């Protein structure tokens, strides 16, 4: 499934995959990439780490899908 998601994202614009998303560096990187026009894939050990970052990105006008 991730390959299909990446293929969809890549066909539209540059893709950045951020591994280790949490409240610190991973979240900051995700926000910077999104602000730069990248499609951003978020990966974390716990879903609870992803939710705040995804919500903030969506509030900034970026769309997301948590699968």
PDB file of N, CA and C in Angstrom:
ATOM      1  N   UNK A   1       0.815  -1.196   0.000  1.00  0.00           N
ATOM      2  CA  UNK A   1       0.000   0.000   0.000  1.00  0.00           C
ATOM      3  C   UNK A   1       0.856   1.256   0.000  1.00  0.00           C
ATOM      4  N   UNK A   2       1.948   1.238   0.734  1.00  0.00           N
ATOM      5  CA  UNK A   2       2.807   2.418   0.794  1.00  0.00           C
ATOM      6  C   UNK A   2       3.355   2.741  -0.586  1.00  0.00           C
ATOM      7  N   UNK A   3       3.685   1.733  -1.376  1.00  0.00           N
ATOM      8  CA  UNK A   3       4.192   1.988  -2.727  1.00  0.00           C
ATOM      9  C   UNK A   3       3.149   2.697  -3.578  1.00  0.00           C
ATOM     10  N   UNK A   4       1.889   2.293  -3.461  1.00  0.00           N
ATOM     11  CA  UNK A   4       0.818   2.952  -4.207  1.00  0.00           C
ATOM     12  C   UNK A   4       0.662   4.400  -3.761  1.00  0.00           C
ATOM     13  N   UNK A   5       0.719   4.633  -2.462  1.00  0.00           N
ATOM     14  CA  UNK A   5       0.594   5.983  -1.924  1.00  0.00           C
ATOM     15  C   UNK A   5       1.745   6.853  -2.411  1.00  0.00           C
ATOM     16  N   UNK A   6       2.959   6.321  -2.365  1.00  0.00           N
ATOM     17  CA  UNK A   6       4.110   7.086  -2.835  1.00  0.00           C
ATOM     18  C   UNK A   6       4.009   7.378  -4.323  1.00  0.00           C
ATOM     19  N   UNK A   7       3.501   6.431  -5.103  1.00  0.00           N
ATOM     20  CA  UNK A   7       3.342   6.655  -6.537  1.00  0.00           C
ATOM     21  C   UNK A   7       2.362   7.792  -6.805  1.00  0.00           C
ATOM     22  N   UNK A   8       1.265   7.835  -6.051  1.00  0.00           N
ATOM     23  CA  UNK A   8       0.293   8.922  -6.209  1.00  0.00           C
ATOM     24  C   UNK A   8       0.913  10.259  -5.844  1.00  0.00           C
ATOM     25  N   UNK A   9       1.634  10.277  -4.729  1.00  0.00           N
ATOM     26  CA  UNK A   9       2.235  11.518  -4.271  1.00  0.00           C
ATOM     27  C   UNK A   9       3.328  11.976  -5.227  1.00  0.00           C
ATOM     28  N   UNK A  10       4.129  11.058  -5.720  1.00  0.00           N
ATOM     29  CA  UNK A  10       5.247  11.405  -6.584  1.00  0.00           C
ATOM     30  C   UNK A  10       4.785  11.940  -7.924  1.00  0.00           C
ATOM     31  N   UNK A  11       3.620  11.514  -8.383  1.00  0.00           N
ATOM     32  CA  UNK A  11       3.143  11.979  -9.676  1.00  0.00           C
ATOM     33  C   UNK A  11       2.730  13.443  -9.622  1.00  0.00           C
ATOM     34  N   UNK A  12       2.526  13.977  -8.434  1.00  0.00           N
ATOM     35  CA  UNK A  12       2.073  15.354  -8.287  1.00  0.00           C
ATOM     36  C   UNK A  12       3.209  16.314  -7.980  1.00  0.00           C
ATOM     37  N   UNK A  13       4.093  15.954  -7.075  1.00  0.00           N
ATOM     38  CA  UNK A  13       5.189  16.834  -6.683  1.00  0.00           C
ATOM     39  C   UNK A  13       6.234  16.046  -5.917  1.00  0.00           C
ATOM     40  N   UNK A  14       7.283  16.727  -5.502  1.00  0.00           N
ATOM     41  CA  UNK A  14       8.367  16.073  -4.775  1.00  0.00           C
ATOM     42  C   UNK A  14       7.846  15.474  -3.468  1.00  0.00           C
ATOM     43  N   UNK A  15       8.474  14.382  -3.053  1.00  0.00           N
ATOM     44  CA  UNK A  15       8.035  13.657  -1.862  1.00  0.00           C
ATOM     45  C   UNK A  15       9.156  13.639  -0.824  1.00  0.00           C
ATOM     46  N   UNK A  16       8.797  13.878   0.423  1.00  0.00           N
ATOM     47  CA  UNK A  16       9.724  13.728   1.546  1.00  0.00           C
ATOM     48  C   UNK A  16       9.103  12.741   2.524  1.00  0.00           C
ATOM     49  N   UNK A  17       9.867  11.744   2.928  1.00  0.00           N
ATOM     50  CA  UNK A  17       9.415  10.780   3.921  1.00  0.00           C
ATOM     51  C   UNK A  17      10.158  11.099   5.219  1.00  0.00           C
ATOM     52  N   UNK A  18       9.413  11.411   6.259  1.00  0.00           N
ATOM     53  CA  UNK A  18      10.014  11.741   7.550  1.00  0.00           C
ATOM     54  C   UNK A  18       9.780  10.559   8.486  1.00  0.00           C
ATOM     55  N   UNK A  19      10.869   9.944   8.917  1.00  0.00           N
ATOM     56  CA  UNK A  19      10.805   8.783   9.796  1.00  0.00           C
ATOM     57  C   UNK A  19      11.148   9.235  11.212  1.00  0.00           C
ATOM     58  N   UNK A  20      10.348   8.819  12.163  1.00  0.00           N
ATOM     59  CA  UNK A  20      10.585   9.205  13.549  1.00  0.00           C
ATOM     60  C   UNK A  20       9.867  10.489  13.913  1.00  0.00           C
ATOM     61  N   UNK A  21       8.636  10.612  13.437  1.00  0.00           N
ATOM     62  CA  UNK A  21       7.860  11.827  13.706  1.00  0.00           C
ATOM     63  C   UNK A  21       7.407  11.824  15.156  1.00  0.00           C
ATOM     64  N   UNK A  22       7.715  12.871  15.834  1.00  0.00           N
ATOM     65  CA  UNK A  22       7.307  13.084  17.220  1.00  0.00           C
ATOM     66  C   UNK A  22       7.191  14.577  17.434  1.00  0.00           C
ATOM     67  N   UNK A  23       7.228  15.027  18.656  1.00  0.00           N
ATOM     68  CA  UNK A  23       7.039  16.450  18.925  1.00  0.00           C
ATOM     69  C   UNK A  23       8.267  17.311  18.623  1.00  0.00           C
ATOM     70  N   UNK A  24       9.401  16.719  18.310  1.00  0.00           N
ATOM     71  CA  UNK A  24      10.634  17.483  18.131  1.00  0.00           C
ATOM     72  C   UNK A  24      11.071  17.640  16.689  1.00  0.00           C
ATOM     73  N   UNK A  25      12.235  17.091  16.399  1.00  0.00           N
ATOM     74  CA  UNK A  25      12.873  17.269  15.100  1.00  0.00           C
ATOM     75  C   UNK A  25      12.030  16.725  13.950  1.00  0.00           C
ATOM     76  N   UNK A  26      11.441  15.553  14.117  1.00  0.00           N
ATOM     77  CA  UNK A  26      10.629  14.973  13.047  1.00  0.00           C
ATOM     78  C   UNK A  26       9.464  15.862  12.656  1.00  0.00           C
ATOM     79  N   UNK A  27       8.782  16.422  13.644  1.00  0.00           N
ATOM     80  CA  UNK A  27       7.661  17.324  13.376  1.00  0.00           C
ATOM     81  C   UNK A  27       8.144  18.583  12.671  1.00  0.00           C
ATOM     82  N   UNK A  28       9.270  19.121  13.120  1.00  0.00           N
ATOM     83  CA  UNK A  28       9.822  20.328  12.495  1.00  0.00           C
ATOM     84  C   UNK A  28      10.191  20.082  11.039  1.00  0.00           C
ATOM     85  N   UNK A  29      10.810  18.943  10.774  1.00  0.00           N
ATOM     86  CA  UNK A  29      11.171  18.607   9.395  1.00  0.00           C
ATOM     87  C   UNK A  29       9.933  18.456   8.522  1.00  0.00           C
ATOM     88  N   UNK A  30       8.923  17.773   9.034  1.00  0.00           N
ATOM     89  CA  UNK A  30       7.690  17.581   8.267  1.00  0.00           C
ATOM     90  C   UNK A  30       7.071  18.924   7.902  1.00  0.00           C
ATOM     91  N   UNK A  31       7.032  19.848   8.848  1.00  0.00           N
ATOM     92  CA  UNK A  31       6.451  21.172   8.599  1.00  0.00           C
ATOM     93  C   UNK A  31       7.266  21.954   7.578  1.00  0.00           C
ATOM     94  N   UNK A  32       8.582  21.864   7.669  1.00  0.00           N
ATOM     95  CA  UNK A  32       9.442  22.587   6.720  1.00  0.00           C
ATOM     96  C   UNK A  32       9.275  22.039   5.307  1.00  0.00           C
ATOM     97  N   UNK A  33       9.254  20.714   5.169  1.00  0.00           N
ATOM     98  CA  UNK A  33       9.064  20.116   3.850  1.00  0.00           C
ATOM     99  C   UNK A  33       7.703  20.495   3.277  1.00  0.00           C
ATOM    100  N   UNK A  34       6.660  20.420   4.091  1.00  0.00           N
ATOM    101  CA  UNK A  34       5.316  20.773   3.623  1.00  0.00           C
ATOM    102  C   UNK A  34       5.267  22.231   3.188  1.00  0.00           C
ATOM    103  N   UNK A  35       5.883  23.112   3.957  1.00  0.00           N
ATOM    104  CA  UNK A  35       5.912  24.533   3.604  1.00  0.00           C
ATOM    105  C   UNK A  35       6.678  24.769   2.307  1.00  0.00           C
ATOM    106  N   UNK A  36       7.621  23.880   2.007  1.00  0.00           N
ATOM    107  CA  UNK A  36       8.401  23.985   0.781  1.00  0.00           C
ATOM    108  C   UNK A  36       7.726  23.370  -0.431  1.00  0.00           C
ATOM    109  N   UNK A  37       6.495  22.877  -0.260  1.00  0.00           N
ATOM    110  CA  UNK A  37       5.754  22.337  -1.390  1.00  0.00           C
ATOM    111  C   UNK A  37       5.871  20.841  -1.584  1.00  0.00           C
ATOM    112  N   UNK A  38       6.518  20.161  -0.683  1.00  0.00           N
ATOM    113  CA  UNK A  38       6.659  18.712  -0.787  1.00  0.00           C
ATOM    114  C   UNK A  38       5.393  18.000  -0.321  1.00  0.00           C
ATOM    115  N   UNK A  39       5.140  16.832  -0.889  1.00  0.00           N
ATOM    116  CA  UNK A  39       4.203  15.884  -0.293  1.00  0.00           C
ATOM    117  C   UNK A  39       4.998  15.190   0.801  1.00  0.00           C
ATOM    118  N   UNK A  40       4.428  15.070   1.984  1.00  0.00           N
ATOM    119  CA  UNK A  40       5.185  14.549   3.119  1.00  0.00           C
ATOM    120  C   UNK A  40       4.550  13.261   3.624  1.00  0.00           C
ATOM    121  N   UNK A  41       5.358  12.217   3.722  1.00  0.00           N
ATOM    122  CA  UNK A  41       4.942  10.962   4.331  1.00  0.00           C
ATOM    123  C   UNK A  41       5.478  10.922   5.752  1.00  0.00           C
ATOM    124  N   UNK A  42       4.625  10.606   6.705  1.00  0.00           N
ATOM    125  CA  UNK A  42       5.009  10.591   8.113  1.00  0.00           C
ATOM    126  C   UNK A  42       5.051   9.161   8.636  1.00  0.00           C
ATOM    127  N   UNK A  43       6.127   8.810   9.321  1.00  0.00           N
ATOM    128  CA  UNK A  43       6.266   7.481   9.909  1.00  0.00           C
ATOM    129  C   UNK A  43       6.694   7.640  11.362  1.00  0.00           C
ATOM    130  N   UNK A  44       6.001   6.935  12.257  1.00  0.00           N
ATOM    131  CA  UNK A  44       6.345   6.952  13.682  1.00  0.00           C
ATOM    132  C   UNK A  44       6.003   5.604  14.290  1.00  0.00           C
ATOM    133  N   UNK A  45       6.567   5.330  15.427  1.00  0.00           N
ATOM    134  CA  UNK A  45       6.268   4.074  16.119  1.00  0.00           C
ATOM    135  C   UNK A  45       4.840   4.052  16.628  1.00  0.00           C
ATOM    136  N   UNK A  46       4.380   5.193  17.120  1.00  0.00           N
ATOM    137  CA  UNK A  46       3.047   5.265  17.715  1.00  0.00           C
ATOM    138  C   UNK A  46       2.160   6.218  16.924  1.00  0.00           C
ATOM    139  N   UNK A  47       0.941   5.788  16.683  1.00  0.00           N
ATOM    140  CA  UNK A  47      -0.027   6.624  15.977  1.00  0.00           C
ATOM    141  C   UNK A  47      -0.264   7.935  16.724  1.00  0.00           C
ATOM    142  N   UNK A  48      -0.191   7.885  18.035  1.00  0.00           N
ATOM    143  CA  UNK A  48      -0.425   9.088  18.837  1.00  0.00           C
ATOM    144  C   UNK A  48       0.625  10.165  18.571  1.00  0.00           C
ATOM    145  N   UNK A  49       1.797   9.779  18.075  1.00  0.00           N
ATOM    146  CA  UNK A  49       2.824  10.761  17.718  1.00  0.00           C
ATOM    147  C   UNK A  49       2.503  11.455  16.402  1.00  0.00           C
ATOM    148  N   UNK A  50       1.797  10.754  15.525  1.00  0.00           N
ATOM    149  CA  UNK A  50       1.480  11.304  14.206  1.00  0.00           C
ATOM    150  C   UNK A  50       0.323  12.294  14.239  1.00  0.00           C
ATOM    151  N   UNK A  51      -0.655  12.025  15.063  1.00  0.00           N
ATOM    152  CA  UNK A  51      -1.894  12.803  15.036  1.00  0.00           C
ATOM    153  C   UNK A  51      -1.693  14.307  15.210  1.00  0.00           C
ATOM    154  N   UNK A  52      -0.906  14.777  16.191  1.00  0.00           N
ATOM    155  CA  UNK A  52      -0.748  16.230  16.328  1.00  0.00           C
ATOM    156  C   UNK A  52      -0.063  16.873  15.124  1.00  0.00           C
ATOM    157  N   UNK A  53       0.919  16.176  14.560  1.00  0.00           N
ATOM    158  CA  UNK A  53       1.642  16.718  13.406  1.00  0.00           C
ATOM    159  C   UNK A  53       0.726  16.753  12.193  1.00  0.00           C
ATOM    160  N   UNK A  54      -0.011  15.666  11.965  1.00  0.00           N
ATOM    161  CA  UNK A  54      -0.937  15.629  10.843  1.00  0.00           C
ATOM    162  C   UNK A  54      -1.998  16.714  10.986  1.00  0.00           C
ATOM    163  N   UNK A  55      -2.525  16.895  12.176  1.00  0.00           N
ATOM    164  CA  UNK A  55      -3.544  17.927  12.407  1.00  0.00           C
ATOM    165  C   UNK A  55      -3.000  19.316  12.112  1.00  0.00           C
ATOM    166  N   UNK A  56      -1.783  19.576  12.565  1.00  0.00           N
ATOM    167  CA  UNK A  56      -1.189  20.893  12.320  1.00  0.00           C
ATOM    168  C   UNK A  56      -0.945  21.128  10.831  1.00  0.00           C
ATOM    169  N   UNK A  57      -0.500  20.097  10.126  1.00  0.00           N
ATOM    170  CA  UNK A  57      -0.289  20.234   8.682  1.00  0.00           C
ATOM    171  C   UNK A  57      -1.616  20.480   7.966  1.00  0.00           C
ATOM    172  N   UNK A  58      -2.661  19.769   8.384  1.00  0.00           N
ATOM    173  CA  UNK A  58      -3.975  19.961   7.762  1.00  0.00           C
ATOM    174  C   UNK A  58      -4.518  21.362   8.038  1.00  0.00           C
ATOM    175  N   UNK A  59      -4.287  21.896   9.233  1.00  0.00           N
ATOM    176  CA  UNK A  59      -4.729  23.254   9.553  1.00  0.00           C
ATOM    177  C   UNK A  59      -3.996  24.290   8.713  1.00  0.00           C
ATOM    178  N   UNK A  60      -2.804  23.929   8.245  1.00  0.00           N
ATOM    179  CA  UNK A  60      -2.021  24.826   7.390  1.00  0.00           C
ATOM    180  C   UNK A  60      -2.399  24.684   5.919  1.00  0.00           C
ATOM    181  N   UNK A  61      -3.395  23.827   5.637  1.00  0.00           N
ATOM    182  CA  UNK A  61      -3.865  23.680   4.265  1.00  0.00           C
ATOM    183  C   UNK A  61      -3.342  22.468   3.530  1.00  0.00           C
ATOM    184  N   UNK A  62      -2.584  21.618   4.200  1.00  0.00           N
ATOM    185  CA  UNK A  62      -2.070  20.403   3.574  1.00  0.00           C
ATOM    186  C   UNK A  62      -3.033  19.260   3.872  1.00  0.00           C
ATOM    187  N   UNK A  63      -3.190  18.359   2.924  1.00  0.00           N
ATOM    188  CA  UNK A  63      -4.096  17.236   3.127  1.00  0.00           C
ATOM    189  C   UNK A  63      -3.310  16.027   3.611  1.00  0.00           C
ATOM    190  N   UNK A  64      -3.998  15.131   4.287  1.00  0.00           N
ATOM    191  CA  UNK A  64      -3.320  13.952   4.798  1.00  0.00           C
ATOM    192  C   UNK A  64      -4.237  12.755   4.847  1.00  0.00           C
ATOM    193  N   UNK A  65      -3.604  11.595   4.902  1.00  0.00           N
ATOM    194  CA  UNK A  65      -4.332  10.341   5.024  1.00  0.00           C
ATOM    195  C   UNK A  65      -3.551   9.465   5.980  1.00  0.00           C
ATOM    196  N   UNK A  66      -4.194   9.039   7.015  1.00  0.00           N
ATOM    197  CA  UNK A  66      -3.543   8.178   7.985  1.00  0.00           C
ATOM    198  C   UNK A  66      -4.035   6.764   7.756  1.00  0.00           C
ATOM    199  N   UNK A  67      -3.144   5.906   7.309  1.00  0.00           N
ATOM    200  CA  UNK A  67      -3.522   4.527   7.005  1.00  0.00           C
ATOM    201  C   UNK A  67      -2.713   3.564   7.836  1.00  0.00           C
TER     202      UNK A  67
END
